Tab-separated table of C-alpha atoms in Angstrom:
chain	number	residue	atom	x	y	z
V	1	MET	CA	0.000	0.000	0.000
V	2	PRO	CA	1.518	3.406	-0.947
V	3	ARG	CA	2.407	5.795	1.866
V	4	PRO	CA	0.585	9.095	2.125
V	5	ALA	CA	2.617	12.013	0.765
V	6	PRO	CA	2.866	13.929	4.102
V	7	LEU	CA	4.271	10.890	5.902
V	8	LEU	CA	6.767	10.278	3.114
V	9	ALA	CA	7.832	13.930	3.238
V	10	MET	CA	8.384	13.731	7.025
V	11	LEU	CA	10.461	10.577	6.659
V	12	LEU	CA	12.566	12.183	3.930
V	13	ILE	CA	13.161	15.356	5.967
V	14	GLY	CA	14.090	13.293	9.027
V	15	SER	CA	16.616	11.248	7.084
V	16	MET	CA	18.118	14.395	5.532
V	17	ALA	CA	18.527	16.016	8.976
V	18	SER	CA	20.340	12.996	10.373
V	19	ALA	CA	22.459	12.758	7.217
V	20	ASN	CA	23.673	16.334	7.795
V	21	ALA	CA	24.691	15.704	11.417
V	22	SER	CA	28.310	14.778	11.965
V	23	GLU	CA	30.321	13.007	14.621
V	24	VAL	CA	33.694	13.861	16.108
V	25	SER	CA	35.762	11.715	18.442
V	26	ILE	CA	37.496	12.828	21.607
V	27	LYS	CA	40.033	10.421	23.081
V	28	THR	CA	40.691	10.120	26.801
V	29	LEU	CA	44.417	9.784	27.430
V	30	ASN	CA	46.775	9.282	30.343
V	31	SER	CA	49.375	11.267	28.406
V	32	GLY	CA	49.020	13.277	25.217
V	33	PRO	CA	48.965	16.771	23.742
V	34	GLY	CA	48.866	19.148	26.664
V	35	GLY	CA	50.354	16.819	29.272
V	36	MET	CA	49.097	14.136	31.592
V	37	MET	CA	45.404	13.197	31.875
V	38	VAL	CA	43.957	14.972	28.827
V	39	PHE	CA	41.164	14.910	26.303
V	40	ASP	CA	42.398	14.789	22.702
V	41	SER	CA	41.112	17.112	21.356
V	42	ALA	CA	40.420	19.233	24.416
V	43	PHE	CA	38.467	21.725	22.256
V	44	VAL	CA	36.015	20.891	19.494
V	45	LYS	CA	33.575	23.039	17.572
V	46	ILE	CA	30.456	21.344	16.245
V	47	GLN	CA	26.966	22.281	15.111
V	48	PRO	CA	23.644	21.637	16.873
V	49	GLY	CA	22.607	18.013	16.395
V	50	ASP	CA	26.186	16.784	16.028
V	51	THR	CA	27.536	13.960	18.163
V	52	VAL	CA	30.744	13.588	20.151
V	53	ARG	CA	32.088	10.074	20.621
V	54	PHE	CA	34.129	9.797	23.821
V	55	VAL	CA	36.750	7.107	23.192
V	56	PRO	CA	38.513	5.645	26.247
V	57	THR	CA	41.871	5.179	24.509
V	58	ASP	CA	43.423	4.775	27.948
V	59	LYS	CA	41.126	3.100	30.468
V	60	GLY	CA	39.888	4.686	33.667
V	61	HIS	CA	38.383	7.842	32.124
V	62	ASN	CA	34.931	9.216	31.455
V	63	ALA	CA	33.327	12.478	30.326
V	64	GLU	CA	30.887	14.478	32.417
V	65	LEU	CA	29.238	17.840	31.943
V	66	ILE	CA	30.539	20.422	34.413
V	67	LYS	CA	27.643	21.959	36.322
V	68	GLY	CA	27.033	25.538	35.172
V	69	MET	CA	29.082	25.132	31.987
V	70	ALA	CA	26.275	24.457	29.521
V	71	PRO	CA	23.491	26.399	27.812
V	72	GLU	CA	20.334	26.784	29.846
V	73	GLY	CA	18.114	23.732	29.478
V	74	ALA	CA	20.863	21.442	28.165
V	75	ALA	CA	20.622	17.886	29.432
V	76	PRO	CA	23.440	16.834	31.772
V	77	PHE	CA	25.462	13.764	30.849
V	78	LYS	CA	28.011	11.463	32.443
V	79	THR	CA	29.561	8.587	30.531
V	80	VAL	CA	30.576	5.335	32.188
V	81	VAL	CA	34.263	5.054	33.135
V	82	GLY	CA	36.151	3.038	30.517
V	83	LYS	CA	33.187	2.745	28.137
V	84	GLU	CA	32.990	4.336	24.673
V	85	GLU	CA	29.835	6.444	24.467
V	86	THR	CA	28.323	9.153	22.301
V	87	VAL	CA	26.614	12.366	23.327
V	88	THR	CA	24.477	14.438	20.950
V	89	PHE	CA	24.613	18.203	21.515
V	90	GLU	CA	21.331	19.839	20.518
V	91	LYS	CA	21.536	23.320	22.065
V	92	PRO	CA	24.006	25.957	20.831
V	93	GLY	CA	26.534	27.186	23.387
V	94	LEU	CA	29.572	26.117	25.378
V	95	TYR	CA	29.816	22.846	27.261
V	96	GLY	CA	32.572	22.291	29.806
V	97	ILE	CA	33.490	18.646	30.271
V	98	LYS	CA	35.614	16.841	32.812
V	99	CYS	CA	36.867	13.375	33.521
V	100	SER	CA	35.370	12.710	36.960
V	101	PRO	CA	38.272	10.583	38.274
V	102	HIS	CA	40.942	12.990	36.962
V	103	TYR	CA	39.344	16.424	37.260
V	104	ILE	CA	41.618	17.153	40.226
V	105	MET	CA	44.522	16.689	37.770
V	106	GLY	CA	43.013	19.199	35.337
V	107	MET	CA	41.423	16.784	32.866
V	108	VAL	CA	38.909	19.116	31.223
V	109	GLY	CA	37.676	20.006	27.757
V	110	LEU	CA	35.398	22.433	25.985
V	111	VAL	CA	32.788	21.780	23.301
V	112	GLN	CA	31.510	24.763	21.317
V	113	VAL	CA	28.164	24.108	19.646
V	114	GLY	CA	27.261	26.643	16.972
V	115	ASP	CA	28.896	29.941	16.146
V	116	LYS	CA	28.269	32.462	18.917
V	117	PRO	CA	27.930	30.932	22.371
V	118	ASP	CA	25.573	32.988	24.534
V	119	ASN	CA	26.872	31.374	27.723
V	120	LEU	CA	30.562	32.312	27.339
V	121	GLU	CA	30.709	34.600	30.377
V	122	ALA	CA	28.678	32.202	32.520
V	123	ALA	CA	30.975	29.307	31.558
V	124	ARG	CA	34.085	31.364	32.344
V	125	ALA	CA	32.633	32.303	35.751
V	126	VAL	CA	32.260	28.695	36.966
V	127	PRO	CA	34.874	28.115	39.693
V	128	GLN	CA	37.521	25.502	38.822
V	129	ASN	CA	40.418	23.958	40.696
V	130	LYS	CA	43.852	25.417	39.920
V	131	LEU	CA	44.885	22.870	37.256
V	132	ALA	CA	41.493	22.865	35.517
V	133	ALA	CA	41.438	26.686	35.435
V	134	LYS	CA	44.915	26.712	33.878
V	135	ARG	CA	43.862	24.239	31.183
V	136	PHE	CA	40.622	26.086	30.426
V	137	GLU	CA	42.456	29.385	29.681
V	138	PRO	CA	43.783	28.378	26.227
V	139	LEU	CA	40.530	26.568	25.403
V	140	PHE	CA	38.476	29.740	25.922
V	141	GLU	CA	40.928	31.527	23.574
V	142	LYS	CA	39.836	29.199	20.725
V	143	ILE	CA	36.218	30.356	20.784
V	144	GLN	CA	35.322	32.129	17.567
């Protein structure tokens, strides 16, 4: 039986939207660019609807949203330690991420979704430990 035209149009639009979304990978490393206990890359810029795949290249790491470092209404996330997982970022803005077990060692990253993050000042204002604050400085410089 043929499908009604409106349903077919909705299916086509849905498949086109998912076809335009992209995925980037961020590795969790014991040692890499930027020192010990790092995300590689520690800064990524994506578009709304894109996905980040957190790859536990070295075991014992995860990725978690830092409270206060996300656009208003964004869903919090926390991946399982040592497990490869994906997170889709729907809302434009900045997202601060940390490795829960290694945050004290400055293992942080920044995801920019879209072109002009409205929450830049709010994200910068979130208190960090000394090592995390030091690692965030150059990441904030990359925001365009």
